[in-house]
Backbone as ProteinMPNN parsed JSONL, in Angstrom:
{"seq_chain_A": "MPPGVILYGPPGSGKDTITRELIRISPDFALFRRLKAGPGRSSGYRITTVSEIDRLSDSGALLYRNARYGAEYAIDRPGLSELLMNGQVPVLHMGQMAGLTALTDFPIEWTKVLLWCPRAVTKKRCKGRGDSDLEARLKVWEETREDLLAHTQSTWTLTIATDKQVPTEAAQSIFDAVATGTVVTPQDIAGLVAE", "coords_chain_A": {"N_chain_A": [[0.834, -1.189, 0.0], [0.394, 2.329, -0.617], [2.191, 5.003, 1.086], [1.1, 7.203, 3.779], [0.57, 10.046, 5.917], [-0.664, 10.831, 9.085], [-1.186, 13.575, 11.033], [-1.952, 14.112, 14.187], [-3.377, 16.208, 16.571], [-3.866, 18.864, 19.019], [-5.015, 22.339, 18.561], [-2.339, 24.512, 17.662], [-0.314, 22.671, 18.008], [1.574, 22.224, 16.107], [1.07, 21.181, 13.55], [0.819, 22.434, 10.964], [3.36, 23.653, 10.72], [5.149, 21.474, 10.912], [4.309, 20.007, 8.718], [5.112, 21.716, 6.641], [7.879, 21.481, 6.983], [8.242, 18.76, 6.393], [7.596, 18.747, 3.658], [9.663, 20.346, 2.794], [11.822, 18.641, 3.247], [11.204, 16.565, 1.486], [9.661, 16.835, -1.63], [7.768, 14.996, -2.26], [5.918, 14.713, -0.259], [2.705, 15.971, 0.552], [0.334, 18.321, 1.631], [-2.85, 17.25, 2.506], [-5.579, 18.854, 1.535], [-8.345, 19.529, 3.225], [-11.888, 19.531, 2.541], [-13.837, 22.436, 3.049], [-16.537, 24.204, 4.411], [-17.795, 27.211, 5.289], [-17.132, 29.818, 7.803], [-13.973, 31.473, 8.673], [-10.433, 30.73, 8.345], [-9.1, 30.25, 5.038], [-6.86, 29.276, 3.879], [-5.076, 26.357, 3.111], [-7.224, 24.73, 2.749], [-9.839, 23.294, 0.685], [-12.208, 25.207, -0.466], [-15.699, 24.99, -0.249], [-19.219, 24.208, -0.419], [-21.824, 23.56, 2.016], [-23.879, 22.09, 0.892], [-22.566, 20.783, -1.187], [-20.798, 19.16, 0.247], [-22.734, 17.593, 1.5], [-23.775, 16.319, -0.779], [-21.549, 14.802, -1.628], [-21.299, 13.177, 0.593], [-23.725, 11.733, 0.497], [-23.236, 10.277, -1.803], [-21.324, 8.505, -1.01], [-18.691, 9.272, -1.094], [-17.224, 10.389, 0.933], [-14.855, 10.037, 3.55], [-14.716, 10.994, 6.104], [-16.376, 13.382, 8.151], [-16.806, 16.439, 9.826], [-17.798, 18.983, 12.235], [-16.657, 22.129, 13.279], [-15.583, 25.12, 14.91], [-17.682, 26.601, 13.814], [-17.84, 25.778, 11.189], [-18.026, 23.383, 8.443], [-16.225, 20.419, 7.776], [-14.51, 18.105, 5.631], [-13.177, 14.933, 4.621], [-12.394, 13.592, 1.64], [-12.644, 10.771, -0.568], [-11.982, 11.033, -3.409], [-10.201, 13.248, -3.36], [-8.013, 12.291, -1.835], [-7.272, 10.134, -3.464], [-6.425, 11.469, -5.749], [-4.027, 12.732, -4.933], [-2.471, 10.447, -4.475], [-2.403, 9.303, -7.041], [-0.809, 11.159, -8.252], [1.592, 10.474, -7.253], [2.229, 11.341, -4.713], [2.748, 11.686, -1.148], [0.245, 11.766, 1.033], [-0.447, 14.133, 3.608], [-2.305, 14.35, 6.377], [-4.204, 16.413, 8.547], [-5.467, 15.971, 11.717], [-7.91, 16.062, 14.379], [-9.635, 14.602, 15.811], [-10.4, 11.485, 17.232], [-12.3, 9.825, 16.076], [-12.163, 10.499, 13.393], [-9.604, 9.612, 12.776], [-9.972, 6.859, 13.048], [-11.844, 6.455, 10.994], [-10.282, 6.826, 8.736], [-8.883, 4.487, 8.42], [-10.19, 2.875, 6.688], [-9.357, 3.508, 4.183], [-7.125, 2.537, 1.606], [-4.202, 2.944, 2.534], [-0.93, 2.935, 3.871], [-0.727, 4.028, 6.843], [1.225, 6.339, 8.633], [0.981, 7.128, 11.787], [0.961, 9.941, 13.73], [1.193, 11.413, 16.804], [1.02, 14.61, 17.818], [1.878, 16.725, 20.417], [1.34, 19.33, 22.824], [1.525, 21.32, 25.799], [-1.356, 23.001, 27.261], [-0.827, 25.7, 27.838], [1.16, 26.264, 26.003], [-0.198, 25.934, 23.595], [-1.944, 28.112, 23.9], [-0.139, 30.297, 23.867], [1.045, 29.993, 21.308], [-1.213, 30.205, 19.614], [-2.065, 32.801, 20.191], [0.196, 34.129, 19.292], [0.106, 33.703, 16.541], [-2.042, 35.145, 15.876], [-4.714, 34.229, 16.146], [-8.13, 34.84, 16.213], [-10.074, 33.59, 17.608], [-9.407, 32.593, 20.195], [-10.37, 31.495, 22.673], [-12.099, 29.497, 21.76], [-10.255, 27.832, 20.515], [-8.745, 26.963, 22.704], [-10.704, 25.544, 24.03], [-11.032, 23.475, 22.196], [-8.518, 22.315, 22.475], [-8.85, 21.16, 25.025], [-10.923, 19.341, 24.425], [-9.629, 17.684, 22.599], [-7.673, 16.529, 24.2], [-9.31, 15.131, 26.054], [-10.503, 13.34, 24.295], [-8.288, 11.82, 23.476], [-7.576, 10.652, 25.958], [-9.744, 9.04, 26.319], [-9.21, 7.11, 24.545], [-6.936, 5.519, 25.115], [-5.85, 3.082, 24.405], [-5.232, 3.181, 21.786], [-2.918, 2.97, 19.053], [0.205, 4.407, 18.049], [2.482, 5.51, 15.592], [4.485, 7.333, 16.09], [5.048, 9.535, 18.853], [5.197, 12.913, 19.566], [6.411, 15.477, 21.48], [5.857, 18.642, 20.941], [6.686, 20.935, 22.165], [9.12, 20.374, 23.06], [10.705, 19.44, 21.052], [12.271, 20.531, 18.121], [10.762, 21.712, 15.043], [12.136, 20.858, 12.67], [13.54, 18.558, 13.476], [11.411, 16.967, 14.334], [10.01, 16.618, 11.923], [11.956, 15.229, 10.475], [12.078, 12.847, 11.935], [9.543, 11.825, 11.381], [9.692, 11.571, 8.589], [11.712, 9.598, 8.453], [10.372, 7.476, 9.705], [8.325, 6.946, 7.879], [9.867, 6.246, 5.646], [11.164, 3.917, 6.509], [9.129, 2.297, 7.244], [8.255, 2.07, 9.91], [7.132, 0.177, 12.658], [3.956, 0.304, 14.2], [3.503, 1.113, 17.558], [2.341, 0.658, 20.97], [1.793, 3.56, 22.984], [2.523, 5.691, 25.81], [0.037, 7.421, 26.379], [-1.468, 8.716, 28.361], [0.535, 9.635, 30.097], [1.857, 11.431, 28.409], [-0.024, 13.469, 27.867], [-0.554, 14.55, 30.311], [-1.142, 17.252, 32.48]], "CA_chain_A": [[0.0, 0.0, 0.0], [1.165, 3.584, -0.606], [2.273, 5.61, 2.418], [0.444, 8.455, 4.105], [0.884, 10.522, 7.268], [-1.704, 11.53, 9.845], [-0.69, 14.375, 12.151], [-3.072, 14.311, 15.105], [-3.014, 17.032, 17.713], [-4.719, 20.025, 19.299], [-4.555, 23.58, 17.95], [-1.04, 24.998, 18.112], [0.646, 21.587, 18.27], [2.625, 22.244, 15.098], [0.724, 20.422, 12.344], [1.187, 23.194, 9.763], [4.814, 23.861, 10.687], [5.819, 20.198, 10.627], [3.994, 19.667, 7.322], [6.023, 22.503, 5.783], [9.211, 20.885, 7.09], [8.22, 17.496, 5.645], [7.635, 19.092, 2.234], [11.017, 20.833, 2.529], [12.686, 17.456, 3.185], [10.886, 15.852, 0.245], [8.446, 17.345, -2.281], [6.784, 13.914, -2.403], [4.888, 14.938, 0.748], [1.766, 17.033, 0.179], [-0.78, 18.521, 2.543], [-4.194, 16.964, 2.024], [-6.418, 20.005, 1.852], [-9.724, 19.102, 3.477], [-12.989, 20.373, 2.099], [-14.334, 23.29, 4.129], [-17.66, 25.092, 4.124], [-18.075, 28.049, 6.452], [-16.232, 30.941, 8.086], [-12.622, 31.19, 9.155], [-9.353, 30.793, 7.358], [-9.283, 29.446, 3.828], [-5.57, 28.7, 3.516], [-4.916, 24.954, 3.473], [-8.484, 24.029, 2.538], [-10.563, 23.442, -0.577], [-13.452, 25.835, -0.042], [-16.867, 24.465, -0.939], [-20.479, 24.522, 0.256], [-22.396, 22.458, 2.793], [-24.659, 21.235, -0.015], [-21.62, 19.918, -1.921], [-20.363, 18.136, 1.199], [-23.882, 16.684, 1.619], [-23.843, 15.516, -2.006], [-20.46, 13.826, -1.578], [-21.64, 12.222, 1.648], [-24.79, 10.875, -0.023], [-22.696, 9.396, -2.845], [-20.337, 7.6, -0.422], [-17.343, 9.747, -1.433], [-16.544, 10.939, 2.105], [-14.324, 9.156, 4.581], [-14.982, 11.582, 7.408], [-16.958, 14.722, 8.13], [-17.006, 16.971, 11.169], [-18.077, 20.411, 12.359], [-15.867, 22.777, 14.318], [-15.38, 26.548, 14.674], [-18.776, 27.121, 12.998], [-17.676, 25.365, 9.795], [-18.078, 21.945, 8.14], [-14.992, 19.932, 7.16], [-14.674, 16.736, 5.134], [-12.077, 14.24, 3.941], [-13.031, 12.875, 0.539], [-11.878, 9.746, -1.275], [-11.364, 11.525, -4.645], [-9.063, 14.114, -3.06], [-6.886, 11.436, -1.454], [-6.867, 9.36, -4.639], [-5.697, 12.351, -6.663], [-2.653, 12.866, -4.446], [-1.779, 9.173, -4.69], [-2.169, 9.149, -8.484], [0.296, 12.067, -8.585], [2.801, 9.957, -6.618], [2.528, 12.096, -3.503], [2.441, 11.111, 0.162], [-0.665, 12.716, 1.677], [-0.298, 14.457, 5.025], [-3.61, 14.789, 6.868], [-4.262, 16.991, 9.884], [-6.656, 15.466, 12.409], [-8.071, 16.454, 15.766], [-10.657, 13.748, 16.411], [-10.092, 10.062, 17.11], [-13.264, 9.228, 15.144], [-11.611, 10.704, 12.051], [-8.464, 8.702, 12.645], [-10.532, 5.532, 12.83], [-12.496, 6.428, 9.676], [-9.271, 6.776, 7.675], [-8.34, 3.135, 8.256], [-10.899, 2.241, 5.565], [-8.718, 3.873, 2.914], [-5.937, 1.681, 1.444], [-2.924, 3.637, 2.689], [-0.156, 2.525, 5.037], [-0.668, 5.287, 7.591], [2.14, 6.642, 9.728], [0.142, 7.927, 12.69], [1.835, 10.732, 14.594], [0.531, 12.247, 17.802], [1.755, 15.826, 18.174], [1.281, 17.251, 21.646], [1.947, 20.426, 23.572], [0.668, 21.737, 26.909], [-2.377, 24.019, 26.983], [-0.198, 27.024, 27.864], [1.899, 26.42, 24.74], [-1.235, 26.197, 22.589], [-2.416, 29.49, 24.083], [0.912, 31.218, 23.414], [1.194, 29.883, 19.854], [-2.411, 30.727, 18.958], [-1.999, 34.257, 20.318], [1.293, 34.584, 18.444], [-0.25, 33.68, 15.117], [-3.156, 36.06, 15.676], [-6.04, 33.605, 16.121], [-9.131, 35.703, 16.833], [-10.99, 32.733, 18.371], [-8.519, 31.921, 21.138], [-11.104, 30.673, 23.64], [-12.583, 28.302, 21.048], [-9.086, 26.97, 20.288], [-8.408, 26.344, 23.983], [-11.755, 24.547, 24.268], [-10.703, 22.332, 21.341], [-7.384, 21.635, 23.119], [-9.43, 20.325, 26.086], [-11.663, 18.25, 23.774], [-8.655, 16.766, 22.007], [-7.08, 15.79, 25.324], [-10.323, 14.187, 26.545], [-10.656, 12.314, 23.258], [-7.121, 10.939, 23.597], [-7.648, 9.895, 27.198], [-10.795, 8.033, 26.148], [-8.699, 6.126, 23.572], [-5.537, 5.262, 25.485], [-5.374, 1.83, 23.798], [-4.862, 3.434, 20.389], [-1.482, 2.879, 18.791], [0.785, 5.506, 17.286], [3.814, 5.249, 15.073], [5.349, 8.259, 16.836], [4.469, 10.613, 19.655], [6.177, 13.999, 19.591], [6.099, 16.644, 22.31], [6.373, 19.713, 20.087], [7.291, 21.994, 22.97], [10.451, 19.902, 23.432], [11.454, 19.05, 19.859], [12.124, 21.543, 17.075], [10.036, 21.184, 13.889], [12.988, 20.146, 11.71], [13.805, 17.222, 14.023], [10.143, 16.229, 14.313], [9.743, 16.232, 10.534], [12.922, 14.194, 10.077], [11.638, 11.604, 12.573], [8.387, 11.344, 10.628], [10.22, 11.129, 7.288], [12.406, 8.321, 8.666], [9.37, 6.449, 10.017], [7.666, 6.607, 6.615], [10.848, 5.587, 4.766], [11.539, 2.591, 7.01], [7.937, 1.524, 7.581], [8.302, 1.818, 11.348], [5.977, -0.528, 13.192], [3.152, 1.027, 15.17], [3.647, 0.548, 18.9], [1.569, 1.378, 21.994], [2.486, 4.684, 23.599], [1.959, 6.136, 27.08], [-0.696, 8.647, 26.064], [-1.851, 9.408, 29.6], [1.719, 10.338, 30.57], [2.189, 12.521, 27.501], [-0.978, 14.574, 27.907], [-0.754, 15.019, 31.685], [-0.822, 18.685, 32.661]], "C_chain_A": [[0.878, 1.251, 0.0], [1.174, 4.188, 0.792], [1.45, 6.883, 2.542], [0.767, 8.803, 5.542], [-0.344, 11.191, 7.852], [-1.015, 12.258, 10.988], [-1.894, 14.72, 13.011], [-2.605, 15.183, 16.258], [-3.953, 18.196, 17.886], [-4.238, 21.254, 18.532], [-3.198, 23.981, 18.522], [-0.011, 23.919, 18.356], [1.708, 21.462, 17.185], [2.322, 21.506, 13.806], [1.15, 21.152, 11.072], [2.698, 23.322, 9.626], [5.541, 22.576, 10.318], [5.52, 19.736, 9.209], [4.904, 20.432, 6.374], [7.437, 21.927, 5.81], [9.288, 19.555, 6.339], [8.335, 17.764, 4.148], [9.01, 19.634, 1.854], [11.992, 19.663, 2.402], [12.468, 16.71, 1.879], [9.603, 16.403, -0.363], [7.428, 16.245, -2.577], [5.656, 14.057, -1.387], [3.999, 16.097, 0.304], [0.649, 17.107, 1.205], [-2.065, 18.096, 1.847], [-5.067, 18.117, 2.483], [-7.869, 19.53, 1.992], [-10.718, 20.06, 2.828], [-13.475, 21.186, 3.293], [-15.469, 24.15, 3.62], [-17.937, 25.89, 5.392], [-17.011, 29.091, 6.684], [-14.845, 30.487, 8.544], [-11.616, 31.195, 8.026], [-9.628, 29.859, 6.187], [-7.983, 28.777, 3.394], [-5.475, 27.256, 4.008], [-6.172, 24.123, 3.301], [-8.934, 24.163, 1.095], [-11.946, 23.949, -0.19], [-14.603, 25.344, -0.923], [-18.117, 24.893, -0.173], [-20.941, 23.309, 1.054], [-23.18, 21.532, 1.874], [-23.747, 20.318, -0.826], [-21.082, 18.821, -1.005], [-21.478, 17.12, 1.417], [-23.957, 15.75, 0.408], [-22.771, 14.436, -2.008], [-20.732, 12.758, -0.518], [-22.687, 11.228, 1.15], [-24.278, 9.881, -1.055], [-21.657, 8.409, -2.306], [-18.895, 8.02, -0.662], [-16.579, 10.292, -0.236], [-16.049, 9.83, 3.026], [-14.684, 9.669, 5.966], [-15.492, 13.001, 7.228], [-17.116, 15.177, 9.577], [-17.29, 18.467, 11.117], [-17.247, 20.959, 13.513], [-15.684, 24.243, 13.929], [-16.459, 27.139, 13.761], [-18.688, 26.752, 11.528], [-17.811, 23.844, 9.674], [-16.789, 21.576, 7.413], [-15.226, 18.498, 6.676], [-13.388, 16.241, 4.483], [-12.728, 13.351, 2.892], [-12.082, 11.885, -0.138], [-11.239, 10.278, -2.561], [-10.144, 12.412, -4.4], [-7.829, 13.328, -2.664], [-6.36, 10.661, -2.663], [-6.054, 10.197, -5.617], [-4.248, 12.531, -6.224], [-1.859, 11.591, -4.718], [-1.464, 8.96, -6.169], [-1.027, 10.04, -8.955], [1.607, 11.639, -7.92], [3.181, 10.668, -5.332], [2.119, 11.325, -2.252], [1.529, 12.105, 0.878], [-0.368, 12.887, 3.16], [-1.627, 15.051, 5.473], [-3.49, 15.33, 8.281], [-5.573, 16.544, 10.529], [-6.685, 15.981, 13.851], [-9.135, 15.639, 16.481], [-10.283, 12.281, 16.182], [-11.056, 9.363, 16.152], [-12.773, 9.371, 13.704], [-10.442, 9.784, 11.776], [-8.947, 7.292, 12.34], [-11.144, 5.415, 11.436], [-11.479, 6.285, 8.551], [-8.702, 5.376, 7.464], [-9.04, 2.377, 7.132], [-10.239, 2.529, 4.223], [-7.401, 3.121, 2.782], [-4.615, 2.442, 1.386], [-2.251, 3.055, 3.923], [0.116, 3.792, 5.846], [0.45, 5.283, 8.631], [1.369, 7.608, 10.619], [1.016, 8.609, 13.733], [0.985, 11.592, 15.521], [1.463, 13.404, 18.14], [1.088, 16.413, 19.417], [2.068, 18.418, 22.19], [1.003, 20.792, 24.701], [-0.296, 22.858, 26.496], [-1.756, 25.416, 26.929], [0.579, 27.294, 26.582], [0.918, 26.679, 23.601], [-1.697, 27.649, 22.684], [-1.399, 30.491, 23.535], [1.043, 31.189, 21.888], [-0.003, 30.47, 19.114], [-2.46, 32.252, 19.04], [-0.945, 34.819, 19.371], [0.96, 34.604, 16.962], [-1.514, 34.485, 14.828], [-4.528, 35.431, 15.583], [-7.036, 34.484, 16.872], [-10.101, 34.919, 17.72], [-10.226, 31.921, 19.409], [-9.266, 31.02, 22.113], [-11.639, 29.399, 23.003], [-11.434, 27.323, 20.82], [-8.684, 26.267, 21.585], [-9.45, 25.291, 24.375], [-11.472, 23.292, 23.442], [-9.487, 21.588, 21.897], [-7.911, 20.682, 24.187], [-10.149, 19.112, 25.484], [-10.71, 17.21, 23.186], [-8.002, 15.914, 23.09], [-8.055, 14.743, 25.86], [-10.508, 13.025, 25.578], [-9.499, 11.31, 23.325], [-7.203, 10.062, 24.834], [-8.741, 8.832, 27.164], [-10.358, 6.914, 25.195], [-7.234, 5.783, 23.867], [-4.992, 3.962, 24.909], [-4.996, 2.01, 22.336], [-3.352, 3.364, 20.231], [-1.039, 4.015, 17.872], [2.144, 5.063, 16.778], [4.831, 6.074, 15.853], [4.501, 9.147, 17.727], [5.567, 11.663, 19.809], [5.655, 15.131, 20.458], [6.703, 17.856, 21.605], [6.89, 20.921, 20.861], [8.714, 21.619, 23.367], [11.303, 19.516, 22.231], [11.212, 20.079, 18.757], [11.473, 20.913, 15.839], [10.902, 20.406, 12.894], [13.284, 18.727, 12.177], [12.545, 16.361, 13.997], [9.843, 15.734, 12.907], [10.698, 15.142, 10.073], [12.548, 12.845, 10.686], [10.466, 10.987, 11.815], [8.829, 10.82, 9.262], [10.882, 9.759, 7.428], [11.425, 7.193, 8.94], [8.644, 6.001, 8.757], [8.618, 5.799, 5.729], [11.161, 4.163, 5.204], [10.334, 1.713, 7.325], [7.908, 1.133, 9.046], [6.999, 1.188, 11.827], [5.268, 0.323, 14.239], [3.267, 0.335, 16.525], [2.776, 1.319, 19.89], [2.422, 2.474, 22.63], [1.8, 5.033, 24.915], [1.269, 7.479, 26.872], [-1.025, 9.432, 27.336], [-0.669, 10.197, 30.161], [2.049, 11.547, 29.728], [1.269, 13.717, 27.704], [-1.272, 15.063, 29.327], [-0.35, 16.485, 31.787], [0.062, 18.858, 33.876]], "O_chain_A": [[1.978, 1.239, 0.552], [0.278, 3.922, 1.594], [1.145, 7.549, 1.553], [1.196, 7.939, 6.307], [-0.988, 12.013, 7.2], [-0.343, 11.639, 11.813], [-2.748, 15.516, 12.618], [-1.558, 14.927, 16.852], [-4.755, 18.489, 16.999], [-3.171, 21.221, 17.918], [-2.94, 23.81, 19.714], [1.072, 24.212, 18.863], [2.645, 20.677, 17.326], [3.24, 21.229, 13.034], [1.774, 20.553, 10.196], [3.25, 23.122, 8.544], [6.455, 22.596, 9.494], [6.378, 19.137, 8.56], [5.415, 19.863, 5.409], [8.114, 21.887, 4.783], [10.307, 19.261, 5.713], [9.087, 17.084, 3.449], [9.478, 19.418, 0.736], [12.884, 19.686, 1.554], [13.423, 16.274, 1.237], [8.569, 16.438, 0.303], [6.344, 16.526, -3.089], [4.549, 13.573, -1.626], [4.483, 17.084, -0.251], [0.086, 16.087, 1.602], [-2.342, 18.531, 0.729], [-5.266, 18.324, 3.68], [-8.523, 19.18, 1.01], [-10.424, 21.234, 2.6], [-13.518, 20.684, 4.416], [-15.386, 24.747, 2.546], [-18.27, 25.326, 6.434], [-16.094, 29.246, 5.877], [-14.588, 29.304, 8.766], [-11.91, 31.608, 6.904], [-10.289, 28.83, 6.323], [-8.006, 27.816, 2.625], [-5.756, 26.966, 5.171], [-6.194, 22.947, 3.661], [-8.466, 25.04, 0.369], [-12.759, 23.2, 0.351], [-14.501, 25.29, -2.148], [-18.074, 25.829, 0.625], [-20.511, 22.182, 0.806], [-23.152, 20.314, 2.055], [-24.125, 19.184, -1.121], [-20.926, 17.678, -1.433], [-21.214, 15.922, 1.509], [-24.174, 14.547, 0.552], [-23.045, 13.286, -2.35], [-20.427, 11.582, -0.715], [-22.552, 10.023, 1.358], [-24.81, 8.778, -1.178], [-21.16, 7.567, -3.054], [-17.975, 7.227, -0.46], [-15.402, 10.627, -0.365], [-16.728, 8.828, 3.249], [-14.926, 8.888, 6.887], [-15.109, 13.717, 6.303], [-17.51, 14.397, 10.443], [-17.057, 19.128, 10.105], [-17.145, 20.346, 14.576], [-15.635, 24.568, 12.742], [-16.185, 28.078, 13.013], [-19.382, 27.343, 10.7], [-17.724, 23.118, 10.665], [-16.316, 22.315, 6.549], [-16.04, 17.769, 7.242], [-12.626, 17.004, 3.888], [-13.519, 12.466, 3.218], [-10.883, 12.133, -0.262], [-10.062, 10.008, -2.8], [-9.165, 12.341, -5.143], [-6.721, 13.648, -3.095], [-5.15, 10.548, -2.859], [-5.112, 9.703, -6.237], [-3.34, 12.487, -7.053], [-0.706, 11.653, -5.144], [-0.379, 8.489, -6.511], [-0.352, 9.725, -9.935], [2.611, 12.345, -8.008], [4.334, 10.604, -4.905], [1.267, 10.438, -2.294], [1.983, 13.173, 1.287], [-0.078, 11.924, 3.87], [-2.028, 16.119, 5.011], [-2.766, 14.779, 9.11], [-6.65, 16.717, 9.958], [-5.654, 16.288, 14.45], [-9.499, 15.94, 17.618], [-9.898, 11.891, 15.08], [-10.668, 8.405, 15.483], [-12.951, 8.463, 12.892], [-10.305, 9.243, 10.679], [-8.396, 6.613, 11.474], [-10.981, 4.392, 10.771], [-11.782, 5.686, 7.519], [-8.097, 5.11, 6.425], [-8.54, 1.35, 6.673], [-10.534, 1.861, 3.232], [-6.629, 3.065, 3.739], [-3.996, 2.565, 0.33], [-2.916, 2.722, 4.903], [1.063, 4.53, 5.571], [0.594, 4.337, 9.405], [1.135, 8.759, 10.251], [1.713, 7.957, 14.51], [0.167, 12.394, 15.071], [2.553, 13.206, 18.676], [-0.132, 16.574, 19.453], [3.288, 18.496, 22.045], [-0.206, 20.596, 24.577], [-0.071, 23.561, 25.511], [-2.118, 26.224, 26.074], [0.645, 28.436, 26.127], [1.159, 27.531, 22.746], [-1.827, 28.332, 21.669], [-1.765, 31.424, 22.821], [1.141, 32.238, 21.251], [0.165, 31.155, 18.105], [-2.848, 32.918, 18.08], [-1.157, 35.847, 18.729], [1.478, 35.435, 16.216], [-2.001, 34.513, 13.698], [-5.433, 36.027, 15.0], [-6.813, 34.831, 18.032], [-10.859, 35.509, 18.49], [-10.383, 30.703, 19.491], [-8.838, 29.892, 22.357], [-11.636, 28.34, 23.631], [-11.625, 26.111, 20.923], [-8.319, 25.092, 21.559], [-9.114, 24.273, 24.979], [-11.65, 22.174, 23.927], [-9.424, 20.363, 21.805], [-7.48, 19.531, 24.259], [-10.002, 17.993, 25.974], [-10.958, 16.007, 23.27], [-7.805, 14.713, 22.907], [-7.67, 13.598, 26.094], [-10.65, 11.874, 25.991], [-9.711, 10.101, 23.24], [-6.931, 8.863, 24.768], [-8.675, 7.842, 27.892], [-11.046, 5.903, 25.054], [-6.401, 5.763, 22.961], [-3.779, 3.755, 24.922], [-4.489, 1.078, 21.711], [-2.604, 3.66, 21.162], [-1.802, 4.508, 17.041], [2.866, 4.331, 17.455], [5.895, 5.582, 16.228], [3.363, 9.471, 17.389], [6.71, 11.346, 20.138], [4.583, 15.679, 20.2], [7.913, 18.073, 21.663], [7.471, 21.832, 20.271], [9.437, 22.433, 23.941], [12.504, 19.288, 22.376], [10.069, 20.452, 18.494], [11.615, 19.711, 15.612], [10.453, 19.406, 12.335], [13.282, 17.795, 11.373], [12.603, 15.174, 13.678], [9.468, 14.578, 12.714], [10.294, 14.227, 9.356], [12.684, 11.812, 10.032], [10.406, 9.771, 11.632], [8.393, 9.753, 8.83], [10.641, 8.864, 6.617], [11.617, 6.074, 8.464], [8.375, 4.812, 8.582], [8.225, 4.794, 5.137], [11.398, 3.295, 4.365], [10.484, 0.531, 7.636], [7.576, -0.003, 9.386], [5.909, 1.614, 11.448], [5.908, 0.98, 15.06], [3.141, -0.885, 16.62], [2.499, 2.5, 19.68], [3.632, 2.317, 22.789], [0.629, 4.707, 25.113], [1.838, 8.535, 27.15], [-0.878, 10.654, 27.38], [-0.851, 11.311, 30.651], [2.473, 12.577, 30.253], [1.731, 14.858, 27.712], [-2.15, 15.904, 29.519], [0.672, 16.896, 31.238], [0.446, 19.98, 34.205]]}, "name": "protein", "num_of_chains": 1, "seq": "MPPGVILYGPPGSGKDTITRELIRISPDFALFRRLKAGPGRSSGYRITTVSEIDRLSDSGALLYRNARYGAEYAIDRPGLSELLMNGQVPVLHMGQMAGLTALTDFPIEWTKVLLWCPRAVTKKRCKGRGDSDLEARLKVWEETREDLLAHTQSTWTLTIATDKQVPTEAAQSIFDAVATGTVVTPQDIAGLVAE"}
């Protein structure tokens, strides 16, 4: 199966930064731009309408759909297939365990990476990048932590504390895991996300 990368983590955990570093290491990596309908930033998404997401859902073309920050988001099979046909390694950003589970239906050898940082780091990073919805982002940090703690038996290829490892090193670790087909192993999630 072709490779793919899932970067799972709360807001401010470094998903965008590490994706840029992965692409710098190898242009074979490409951000999977989720479908988005609604307000907020448009960079990194394929902007569409709720009715189009509904249509894709009805046709069975969606792997996962969720609502957050007043918008609808979706991961579609055609979008993933297009990246694979172009010989690229898709990099998906996730924040819900349900989405992670839904992606296992797609024939990709996923390198699953848990990116984590303390709440205070998320707050500082979100303020630093000018997020206008800081309280909503901190609420999502809490939700992401609760979701992880409810799924402590989940396995991860890598867990990276992004407040302790620079993005270039994190990206290199992910690149190496993809290149070598590192085996997924259980991780101490409760220890990682402890405040």
